[in-house]
Short mmCIF file of C-alpha atoms (C1' of nucleotides) in Angstrom, two decimals:
data_model
loop_
_atom_site.label_atom_id
_atom_site.label_comp_id
_atom_site.label_asym_id
_atom_site.label_seq_id
_atom_site.Cartn_x
_atom_site.Cartn_y
_atom_site.Cartn_z
CA MET A 1 0.05 0.05 -0.08
CA ASP A 2 2.38 2.74 1.10
CA LYS A 3 5.86 3.09 -1.12
CA SER A 4 8.42 1.26 1.22
CA SER A 5 10.09 4.73 2.12
CA SER A 6 13.47 2.97 2.53
CA ASP A 7 13.89 2.59 -1.11
CA LEU A 8 16.30 4.87 -2.43
CA ARG A 9 14.53 5.72 -5.37
CA VAL A 10 11.31 6.86 -3.25
CA VAL A 11 13.52 8.93 -1.01
CA LYS A 12 15.44 10.62 -3.83
CA THR A 13 11.81 10.99 -5.70
CA ARG A 14 10.31 12.68 -2.57
CA ALA A 15 13.58 14.82 -1.34
CA ALA A 16 13.58 16.18 -4.90
CA ILE A 17 9.72 17.18 -5.33
CA GLN A 18 9.66 18.56 -1.91
CA SER A 19 12.70 20.57 -2.23
CA HIS A 20 11.84 22.05 -5.75
CA PHE A 21 8.44 22.67 -4.42
CA LEU A 22 9.61 24.83 -1.76
CA GLU A 23 12.11 26.68 -4.36
CA LEU A 24 9.19 27.14 -6.62
CA LEU A 25 7.07 28.56 -3.37
CA LEU A 26 9.28 31.07 -2.89
CA GLN A 27 9.33 32.23 -6.45
CA LYS A 28 5.65 32.05 -7.61
CA ASN A 29 2.11 32.15 -6.14
CA PHE A 30 0.89 28.70 -4.94
CA ASN A 31 -2.10 29.40 -7.08
CA GLU A 32 0.08 29.32 -10.12
CA ILE A 33 2.05 26.65 -9.53
CA THR A 34 1.03 23.47 -11.65
CA VAL A 35 1.99 19.92 -11.07
CA ILE A 36 3.80 20.13 -14.65
CA ASP A 37 6.01 22.67 -12.98
CA ILE A 38 6.71 20.76 -9.99
CA ALA A 39 7.64 17.51 -12.01
CA LYS A 40 9.49 19.47 -14.54
CA ALA A 41 11.45 21.17 -11.84
CA ALA A 42 11.95 18.13 -9.81
CA ASN A 43 13.00 16.34 -13.38
CA ILE A 44 10.39 13.82 -12.73
CA GLY A 45 7.37 12.29 -14.67
CA ARG A 46 4.30 13.91 -14.16
CA GLY A 47 2.68 10.49 -13.39
CA THR A 48 5.24 10.12 -10.69
CA PHE A 49 4.16 12.68 -8.76
CA TYR A 50 0.57 11.28 -8.76
CA LEU A 51 2.33 7.96 -7.01
CA HIS A 52 3.48 10.04 -4.21
CA TYR A 53 1.02 12.94 -3.70
CA ILE A 54 -2.83 13.18 -4.34
CA ASP A 55 -2.28 16.72 -5.71
CA LYS A 56 -0.48 19.98 -4.78
CA PHE A 57 -2.98 20.37 -2.02
CA ASP A 58 -1.76 17.19 -0.52
CA LEU A 59 1.84 17.92 -1.38
CA LEU A 60 1.66 21.40 0.38
CA GLU A 61 -0.31 19.86 3.46
CA LYS A 62 2.47 16.94 3.85
CA VAL A 63 5.32 19.61 3.62
CA MET A 64 3.56 21.93 6.33
CA GLU A 65 2.99 19.20 8.45
CA GLU A 66 6.47 17.95 8.34
CA GLY A 67 7.87 21.64 8.74
CA LEU A 68 5.48 22.33 11.73
CA SER A 69 5.71 18.78 13.24
CA GLU A 70 9.92 19.60 13.56
CA THR A 71 9.05 22.89 14.93
CA VAL A 72 6.83 21.63 17.86
CA SER A 73 9.68 19.39 18.85
CA HIS A 74 11.52 22.25 19.63
CA PHE A 75 8.97 22.99 22.13
CA GLN A 76 10.52 21.06 24.95
CA PRO A 77 8.17 21.46 28.13
CA GLU A 78 9.88 23.72 30.62
CA THR A 79 8.68 25.34 33.60
CA TYR A 80 8.84 29.06 33.48
CA PHE A 81 7.39 29.90 36.63
CA ASP A 82 8.16 29.03 40.18
CA ASN A 83 5.38 29.95 42.35
CA GLY A 84 4.56 33.57 40.72
CA ARG A 85 8.04 34.13 41.01
CA ALA A 86 11.04 33.73 38.67
CA ILE A 87 10.82 33.58 34.90
CA PRO A 88 13.38 35.92 33.05
CA ASP A 89 15.96 33.52 32.24
CA ARG A 90 14.23 30.34 31.07
CA MET A 91 11.47 32.27 29.23
CA ILE A 92 14.08 34.37 27.28
CA HIS A 93 16.00 30.99 26.87
CA PHE A 94 12.70 29.63 25.19
CA VAL A 95 12.35 32.48 22.95
CA LEU A 96 16.02 32.31 21.77
CA SER A 97 16.09 28.93 20.50
CA MET A 98 12.63 29.57 18.96
CA PHE A 99 14.06 32.01 16.83
CA GLY A 100 17.17 30.29 16.44
CA HIS A 101 14.92 27.44 14.99
CA PHE A 102 13.25 29.69 12.63
CA ARG A 103 16.68 30.92 11.45
CA GLU A 104 18.11 27.80 10.74
CA ASN A 105 14.87 27.00 8.73
CA GLU A 106 14.41 30.08 7.05
CA ARG A 107 13.63 28.68 3.45
CA PHE A 108 10.76 26.83 4.65
CA PHE A 109 9.30 29.74 6.88
CA ARG A 110 9.64 32.08 4.08
CA ALA A 111 7.92 30.31 1.78
CA MET A 112 5.07 29.20 4.22
CA LEU A 113 4.79 33.06 5.57
CA PHE A 114 4.87 34.94 2.50
CA ASN A 115 3.88 32.95 -0.30
CA LYS A 116 0.46 34.66 -1.12
CA GLY A 117 -1.26 31.52 -2.20
CA ILE A 118 -0.95 29.58 0.95
CA PRO A 119 -3.58 30.07 3.12
CA ASN A 120 -4.26 28.44 6.82
CA PHE A 121 -0.49 28.32 7.50
CA LYS A 122 -0.23 31.34 9.97
CA SER A 123 -3.36 29.76 11.47
CA ARG A 124 -1.69 26.37 11.93
CA MET A 125 1.59 27.47 13.33
CA GLN A 126 -0.54 30.09 15.63
CA GLN A 127 -2.55 26.87 16.76
CA LEU A 128 0.89 25.37 17.92
CA PHE A 129 1.82 28.15 19.94
CA LEU A 130 -1.43 28.46 21.37
CA SER A 131 -1.57 25.23 22.87
CA LYS A 132 1.95 25.64 24.24
CA PHE A 133 0.79 28.86 26.14
CA ARG A 134 -2.63 27.28 27.27
CA ARG A 135 -0.53 24.49 28.61
CA GLU A 136 1.92 27.06 30.20
CA ILE A 137 -0.81 29.23 31.63
CA SER A 138 -3.39 26.56 33.04
CA SER A 139 -0.42 24.67 34.61
CA MET A 140 0.22 27.60 37.02
CA VAL A 141 -3.27 27.20 38.62
CA PRO A 142 -2.32 28.01 42.56
CA MET A 143 -1.07 31.39 41.01
CA THR A 144 -4.04 32.26 38.50
CA SER A 145 -7.14 30.71 40.58
CA GLY A 146 -8.27 34.32 41.09
CA VAL A 147 -8.25 35.17 37.50
CA ASP A 148 -11.54 35.20 35.58
CA PRO A 149 -12.10 32.40 32.89
CA ILE A 150 -12.63 34.74 30.12
CA THR A 151 -8.94 36.27 31.00
CA MET A 152 -7.68 32.85 30.94
CA GLU A 153 -8.92 32.13 27.45
CA ILE A 154 -8.06 35.33 26.02
CA LEU A 155 -4.42 35.80 26.84
CA PRO A 156 -2.95 32.73 25.24
CA VAL A 157 -4.83 33.86 22.19
CA PHE A 158 -3.37 37.19 22.49
CA ILE A 159 0.12 36.30 22.89
CA SER A 160 0.13 33.66 20.29
CA SER A 161 -1.02 35.67 17.91
CA GLY A 162 1.47 38.48 18.63
CA MET A 163 3.99 35.98 18.51
CA ILE A 164 3.29 34.84 14.98
CA GLY A 165 3.20 38.78 13.93
CA LEU A 166 6.67 39.44 15.66
CA VAL A 167 7.92 36.23 13.61
CA GLU A 168 6.96 37.39 10.57
CA TRP A 169 8.02 41.11 11.25
CA TRP A 170 11.37 39.60 12.11
CA PHE A 171 11.76 37.17 8.69
CA ARG A 172 10.37 40.59 6.57
CA ASN A 173 13.32 42.59 7.95
CA ASN A 174 15.88 39.90 7.09
CA MET A 175 16.49 38.80 10.60
CA ARG A 176 18.35 41.97 11.16
CA ILE A 177 17.51 42.02 15.01
CA SER A 178 19.23 39.34 16.87
CA GLU A 179 17.73 36.55 18.71
CA LYS A 180 18.75 37.71 21.82
CA ASP A 181 17.48 40.97 21.50
CA MET A 182 14.09 39.75 20.08
CA ALA A 183 13.50 37.51 23.48
CA ARG A 184 14.70 40.31 25.51
CA LYS A 185 11.88 42.90 24.06
CA ILE A 186 9.22 40.05 23.94
CA PHE A 187 9.98 39.37 27.44
CA GLN A 188 9.76 43.00 28.25
CA VAL A 189 6.26 43.29 26.56
CA MET A 190 5.22 40.26 28.30
CA THR A 191 5.94 41.66 31.84
CA ARG A 192 5.64 45.09 31.55
CA GLY A 193 2.50 45.39 28.71
CA PRO A 194 2.75 47.15 25.78
CA LEU A 195 2.10 50.81 26.90
CA GLN A 196 4.27 50.91 30.15
CA THR A 197 6.83 49.45 27.70
CA LEU A 198 6.18 53.01 25.96
CA GLY A 199 6.56 54.79 29.07
CA PHE A 200 2.87 55.64 29.74
CA THR A 201 1.68 55.52 32.82
CA ILE A 202 -1.62 54.50 33.62
CA GLU A 203 -4.58 56.10 34.87
CA GLU A 204 -5.84 53.44 37.09
CA LYS A 205 -9.50 52.56 37.24
CA ASN A 206 -11.78 50.36 39.35
CA GLU A 207 -11.31 46.62 37.67
CA HIS A 208 -13.57 43.88 37.08
CA MET B 1 -14.47 51.01 -20.84
CA ASP B 2 -15.59 50.75 -16.91
CA LYS B 3 -19.36 49.83 -17.13
CA SER B 4 -21.33 52.59 -16.24
CA SER B 5 -22.01 51.50 -12.39
CA SER B 6 -25.44 53.37 -12.43
CA ASP B 7 -27.02 51.19 -14.83
CA LEU B 8 -29.42 48.92 -12.69
CA ARG B 9 -28.51 46.05 -14.40
CA VAL B 10 -24.76 46.28 -13.60
CA VAL B 11 -25.58 46.85 -10.02
CA LYS B 12 -27.85 44.00 -9.75
CA THR B 13 -25.56 41.58 -11.26
CA ARG B 14 -22.53 42.73 -9.36
CA ALA B 15 -24.48 42.56 -5.98
CA ALA B 16 -25.80 38.88 -7.08
CA ILE B 17 -22.53 37.82 -7.90
CA GLN B 18 -20.83 39.13 -4.42
CA SER B 19 -23.62 38.33 -2.35
CA HIS B 20 -23.64 34.77 -3.65
CA PHE B 21 -19.92 34.44 -3.79
CA LEU B 22 -19.84 35.24 0.00
CA GLU B 23 -22.46 32.43 0.52
CA LEU B 24 -20.56 29.93 -1.28
CA LEU B 25 -17.44 30.90 0.66
CA LEU B 26 -19.25 30.29 3.94
CA GLN B 27 -19.90 26.82 2.86
CA LYS B 28 -16.86 25.81 0.65
CA ASN B 29 -13.25 26.16 0.46
CA PHE B 30 -12.29 28.97 -2.13
CA ASN B 31 -10.30 26.50 -4.03
CA GLU B 32 -13.28 24.26 -4.92
CA ILE B 33 -15.47 27.11 -5.97
CA THR B 34 -15.58 27.40 -9.66
CA VAL B 35 -16.62 30.39 -12.02
CA ILE B 36 -19.30 28.00 -12.89
CA ASP B 37 -20.49 27.49 -9.43
CA ILE B 38 -20.89 31.10 -8.79
CA ALA B 39 -22.69 31.97 -12.16
CA LYS B 40 -25.28 29.31 -11.16
CA ALA B 41 -25.84 30.39 -7.49
CA ALA B 42 -26.15 34.06 -8.86
CA ASN B 43 -28.19 33.02 -11.55
CA ILE B 44 -26.32 34.22 -14.66
CA GLY B 45 -24.65 33.39 -17.67
CA ARG B 46 -21.41 32.42 -16.91
CA GLY B 47 -19.85 34.96 -19.77
CA THR B 48 -21.27 37.61 -17.50
CA PHE B 49 -19.12 37.19 -14.97
CA TYR B 50 -16.35 37.94 -17.10
CA LEU B 51 -17.86 41.08 -18.00
CA HIS B 52 -17.07 41.91 -14.39
CA TYR B 53 -14.28 40.54 -12.99
CA ILE B 54 -11.29 39.01 -14.50
CA ASP B 55 -11.18 35.59 -12.70
CA LYS B 56 -12.28 34.40 -9.29
CA PHE B 57 -9.16 35.61 -7.75
CA ASP B 58 -10.30 39.09 -8.84
CA LEU B 59 -13.42 38.89 -7.33
CA LEU B 60 -12.39 37.79 -4.13
CA GLU B 61 -9.85 40.83 -4.30
CA LYS B 62 -12.60 43.11 -5.07
CA VAL B 63 -14.74 41.78 -2.36
CA MET B 64 -11.86 41.94 0.32
CA GLU B 65 -10.97 45.32 -0.87
CA GLU B 66 -14.81 46.69 -0.21
CA GLY B 67 -14.63 45.30 3.08
CA LEU B 68 -11.51 46.23 4.54
CA SER B 69 -11.96 49.78 3.19
CA GLU B 70 -15.50 49.55 4.80
CA THR B 71 -13.89 48.71 7.96
CA VAL B 72 -10.99 51.44 7.75
CA SER B 73 -13.78 53.89 7.65
CA HIS B 74 -14.54 53.25 11.27
CA PHE B 75 -10.76 54.08 12.28
CA GLN B 76 -11.67 57.63 12.80
CA PRO B 77 -8.58 59.20 14.19
CA GLU B 78 -9.03 60.02 17.64
CA THR B 79 -6.19 61.08 20.25
CA TYR B 80 -6.06 58.31 22.87
CA PHE B 81 -3.31 59.80 25.04
CA ASP B 82 -3.12 63.12 26.61
CA ASN B 83 0.66 63.85 27.50
CA GLY B 84 0.95 60.44 29.19
CA ARG B 85 -2.03 60.44 31.01
CA ALA B 86 -5.45 59.62 30.14
CA ILE B 87 -6.58 56.66 27.71
CA PRO B 88 -9.27 54.38 29.35
CA ASP B 89 -12.50 55.67 28.05
CA ARG B 90 -11.57 56.77 24.61
CA MET B 91 -9.50 53.97 24.13
CA ILE B 92 -12.23 51.27 25.30
CA HIS B 93 -14.58 53.27 23.32
CA PHE B 94 -12.70 52.74 19.95
CA VAL B 95 -12.31 48.80 20.37
CA LEU B 96 -16.01 49.09 21.54
CA SER B 97 -17.05 50.32 18.18
CA MET B 98 -14.75 48.13 16.14
CA PHE B 99 -16.24 45.03 17.54
CA GLY B 100 -19.69 46.54 16.86
CA HIS B 101 -18.45 46.79 13.30
CA PHE B 102 -17.34 43.20 13.19
CA ARG B 103 -20.63 41.91 14.60
CA GLU B 104 -22.83 43.96 12.16
CA ASN B 105 -20.63 42.42 9.21
CA GLU B 106 -20.49 39.13 10.47
CA ARG B 107 -21.02 37.02 7.10
CA PHE B 108 -18.17 38.84 5.37
CA PHE B 109 -15.47 38.19 8.41
CA ARG B 110 -16.61 35.04 8.95
CA ALA B 111 -16.22 33.97 5.32
CA MET B 112 -12.82 35.59 5.10
CA LEU B 113 -11.26 34.61 8.54
CA PHE B 114 -12.42 30.67 8.20
CA ASN B 115 -12.69 29.70 4.78
CA LYS B 116 -9.85 27.56 4.45
CA GLY B 117 -8.70 28.46 0.62
CA ILE B 118 -8.36 32.19 1.36
CA PRO B 119 -4.97 33.27 2.15
CA ASN B 120 -3.66 36.95 2.87
CA PHE B 121 -6.72 38.09 4.29
CA LYS B 122 -5.53 38.18 7.87
CA SER B 123 -2.25 39.88 6.52
CA ARG B 124 -4.11 42.63 4.90
CA MET B 125 -6.44 43.18 8.09
CA GLN B 126 -2.86 43.39 10.39
CA GLN B 127 -1.90 45.88 7.89
CA LEU B 128 -4.82 47.90 8.61
CA PHE B 129 -4.49 47.70 12.32
CA LEU B 130 -0.86 48.11 12.04
CA SER B 131 -0.73 51.38 10.16
CA LYS B 132 -3.36 52.56 12.86
CA PHE B 133 -1.20 51.72 15.52
CA ARG B 134 1.96 52.83 14.10
CA ARG B 135 0.05 56.20 13.55
CA GLU B 136 -0.98 56.29 17.24
CA ILE B 137 2.16 55.62 18.78
CA SER B 138 4.31 57.77 16.80
CA SER B 139 2.01 60.63 17.06
CA MET B 140 3.12 60.67 20.79
CA VAL B 141 6.55 61.55 20.11
CA PRO B 142 7.33 63.86 23.53
CA MET B 143 6.17 61.05 25.27
CA THR B 144 7.99 57.72 23.54
CA SER B 145 11.17 59.87 22.67
CA GLY B 146 13.39 57.75 25.21
CA VAL B 147 12.22 54.58 23.79
CA ASP B 148 14.42 52.60 21.74
CA PRO B 149 13.68 52.15 18.18
CA ILE B 150 13.29 48.59 17.98
CA THR B 151 10.59 48.32 20.52
CA MET B 152 8.78 51.21 18.91
CA GLU B 153 8.63 49.08 15.82
CA ILE B 154 7.89 46.06 17.37
CA LEU B 155 5.04 47.09 19.75
CA PRO B 156 2.28 47.59 16.88
CA VAL B 157 3.29 44.80 15.23
CA PHE B 158 2.72 42.53 18.03
CA ILE B 159 -0.42 44.71 19.35
CA SER B 160 -1.88 44.47 15.83
CA SER B 161 -1.29 40.91 15.14
CA GLY B 162 -2.68 39.93 18.74
CA MET B 163 -5.92 42.09 18.11
CA ILE B 164 -6.34 40.08 15.00
CA GLY B 165 -6.07 36.54 16.78
CA LEU B 166 -8.59 38.00 19.26
CA VAL B 167 -11.29 38.90 16.74
CA GLU B 168 -10.57 35.58 14.94
CA TRP B 169 -11.42 34.09 18.44
CA TRP B 170 -14.05 36.03 19.08
CA PHE B 171 -16.09 34.89 16.08
CA ARG B 172 -15.02 31.28 16.50
CA ASN B 173 -16.63 31.58 19.90
CA ASN B 174 -20.08 32.88 17.92
CA MET B 175 -19.31 36.28 19.60
CA ARG B 176 -20.73 35.17 23.19
CA ILE B 177 -18.45 37.81 25.21
CA SER B 178 -19.97 41.04 24.63
CA GLU B 179 -18.18 43.93 22.95
CA LYS B 180 -17.66 45.84 26.27
CA ASP B 181 -16.20 42.88 28.19
CA MET B 182 -13.70 42.25 25.10
CA ALA B 183 -12.69 46.08 24.93
CA ARG B 184 -12.40 45.85 29.07
CA LYS B 185 -10.12 42.89 28.31
CA ILE B 186 -8.32 44.13 26.12
CA PHE B 187 -7.63 47.45 27.43
CA GLN B 188 -6.30 45.74 30.80
CA VAL B 189 -3.84 43.52 28.99
CA MET B 190 -2.61 46.65 27.23
CA THR B 191 -2.01 48.53 30.15
CA ARG B 192 -0.81 45.88 32.85
CA GLY B 193 0.53 43.30 30.34
CA PRO B 194 -0.25 39.67 30.20
CA LEU B 195 1.95 38.14 33.02
CA GLN B 196 0.61 40.89 35.30
CA THR B 197 -3.03 40.37 34.09
CA LEU B 198 -2.58 36.78 35.33
CA GLY B 199 -1.55 37.75 38.79
CA PHE B 200 2.35 37.27 38.39
CA THR B 201 5.05 39.56 40.26
CA ILE B 202 7.81 40.24 37.93
CA GLU B 203 11.36 39.72 39.19
CA GLU B 204 13.00 42.72 37.75
CA LYS B 205 16.26 42.75 36.17
CA ASN B 206 18.66 45.22 34.63
CA GLU B 207 16.46 46.66 31.39
CA HIS B 208 18.26 47.51 27.99
"C1'" DA C 1 -44.03 55.75 -25.26
"C1'" DT C 2 -39.90 55.26 -28.23
"C1'" DC C 3 -35.29 55.15 -29.54
"C1'" DG C 4 -30.84 54.51 -29.00
"C1'" DT C 5 -27.43 52.38 -26.31
"C1'" DT C 6 -25.25 48.76 -23.62
"C1'" DA C 7 -25.64 44.57 -20.66
"C1'" DC C 8 -26.73 39.97 -20.72
"C1'" DT C 9 -27.39 35.17 -22.62
"C1'" DG C 10 -26.15 31.05 -24.48
"C1'" DA C 11 -23.67 28.16 -27.25
"C1'" DA C 12 -19.61 27.48 -29.27
"C1'" DC C 13 -14.34 27.55 -29.48
"C1'" DA C 14 -9.36 26.21 -28.32
"C1'" DC C 15 -7.02 25.41 -24.22
"C1'" DT C 16 -4.55 24.37 -20.35
"C1'" DG C 17 -4.21 21.39 -16.45
"C1'" DT C 18 -5.76 17.01 -14.30
"C1'" DG C 19 -5.97 12.49 -12.67
"C1'" DT C 20 -5.65 7.61 -14.51
"C1'" DT C 21 -4.06 3.93 -17.20
"C1'" DC C 22 -0.69 0.74 -19.03
"C1'" DA C 23 3.26 -1.56 -21.08
"C1'" DA C 24 8.21 -0.99 -21.18
"C1'" DT C 25 12.27 0.18 -18.65
"C1'" DA C 26 15.45 1.21 -15.15
"C1'" DA C 27 17.03 1.41 -10.34
"C1'" DT C 28 16.97 -1.28 -5.77
"C1'" DT C 29 17.25 -4.99 -2.73
"C1'" DA C 30 18.48 -9.20 -0.71
"C1'" DT D 1 21.78 -12.79 -10.09
"C1'" DA D 2 17.05 -12.78 -9.65
"C1'" DA D 3 12.95 -10.98 -8.14
"C1'" DT D 4 10.51 -6.90 -6.85
"C1'" DT D 5 9.23 -2.44 -7.22
"C1'" DA D 6 9.42 2.54 -8.60
"C1'" DT D 7 9.76 5.36 -12.52
"C1'" DT D 8 8.74 6.54 -17.43
"C1'" DG D 9 6.34 8.63 -21.17
"C1'" DA D 10 2.44 8.33 -23.86
"C1'" DA D 11 -2.45 8.18 -24.33
"C1'" DC D 12 -7.02 9.17 -22.29
"C1'" DA D 13 -11.08 11.34 -20.96
"C1'" DC D 14 -12.46 15.02 -18.29
"C1'" DA D 15 -13.34 19.77 -15.85
"C1'" DG D 16 -12.81 24.07 -15.93
"C1'" DT D 17 -10.98 28.31 -18.19
"C1'" DG D 18 -11.44 32.74 -20.87
"C1'" DT D 19 -12.97 34.37 -25.40
"C1'" DT D 20 -16.06 35.13 -29.28
"C1'" DC D 21 -20.67 36.34 -31.68
"C1'" DA D 22 -25.12 37.03 -33.03
"C1'" DG D 23 -29.76 37.43 -30.84
"C1'" DT D 24 -32.51 39.04 -27.28
"C1'" DA D 25 -33.66 41.99 -23.19
"C1'" DA D 26 -33.64 45.92 -20.13
"C1'" DC D 27 -32.18 50.47 -19.28
"C1'" DG D 28 -31.76 55.80 -19.51
"C1'" DA D 29 -32.76 60.02 -21.95
"C1'" DT D 30 -35.88 62.86 -24.39
#
DNA sequence: ATCGTTACTGAACACTGTGTTCAATAATTA
DNA sequence: TAATTATTGAACACAGTGTTCAGTAACGAT
């Protein structure tokens, strides 16, 4: 049923397809890429493509999946909080290693983030961040037991979404900011909040 | 060259196309929608479609553009800051009216945010938020003149991206949180920051 | 109400890309 | 080396595209 992926030929063909597909994605809109293009670029017969993937959407799906699950494996579960205290070093270290991973897989992330025809990628990446932050936050129940449930839902959404935006921005600016600086800035915003980071004093109001 | 859009027939056809297109987007993947589908749904000849749009991508583009520029018109330029003080009421009011607009145009935003074949929409929406926040933040130069430039760039990115995530989340949860509550929560996170909102005390470190 | 204009219809057209099939060939494993 | 299996390349029917054109219907202006 499944092609024995230990066969050298299979490995080669799939690698060729995926690699040239990424290359094409960096050059033109996913909508405009045909199976013919892919086969031509990868130097394989068009029929061969269909021996491995259902269609180009399937290929995209597989490539995405693979790249993202590799990314996930860099989410080692650490404890960033210690009874409401602590944080800084471990948190910064986490963000640092994330951005390292992004830099190492620049081709993949550029293709996925910036190709105009690819839907969904940011959503799926956000999903990863989201479940990471959700796990993180809900694991500190003793600390956050007083916080209202809506806030508990909203925060990881806001954070994960904001993080994706930052990653995208970082790539768009050709990664000119060092991973270390990114980590520091993010830590700062997380702890002091956007407005205080900008130097504003907040006029307190009755909460809740 | 351009069809006189005062002609009733033109107005009718375009309205029919756009409306049924939205309907189709709510039902199935953009990739799977054909011009044939659209023409059939809108009860027009297939050729007629091409008298108004180049192809389905062009149609999507126009619909997006229209919806987004209407959204933009709700971004009245207000001053939320008064010499580093102030904020609360006006800011909350702004977010409040935004979410009101989202609720009123639910069909449009649902189609654009959740259809799996549509790329780009979130990016473009974020672009809107981004330029809004950039304008806002850079207009308070006296206040923020001490803030380092990287932070000045990163913050609006983080905020706008986070906001998009919240909007998406809000729709996905069938808008069960009132606009007022959303506005309050967002204000809270903006001012106190994610971690303080969760009740954490931050162990200070040397900044910069 | 009539007339001139213009949008719509529907069928036909060539064309591009899809996904499948099949016998022949090449590469791989054991 | 033999047996297996992946790849090739050509052919096939098919779906959808984008354009054309003569005929018809709807519109705006007077």
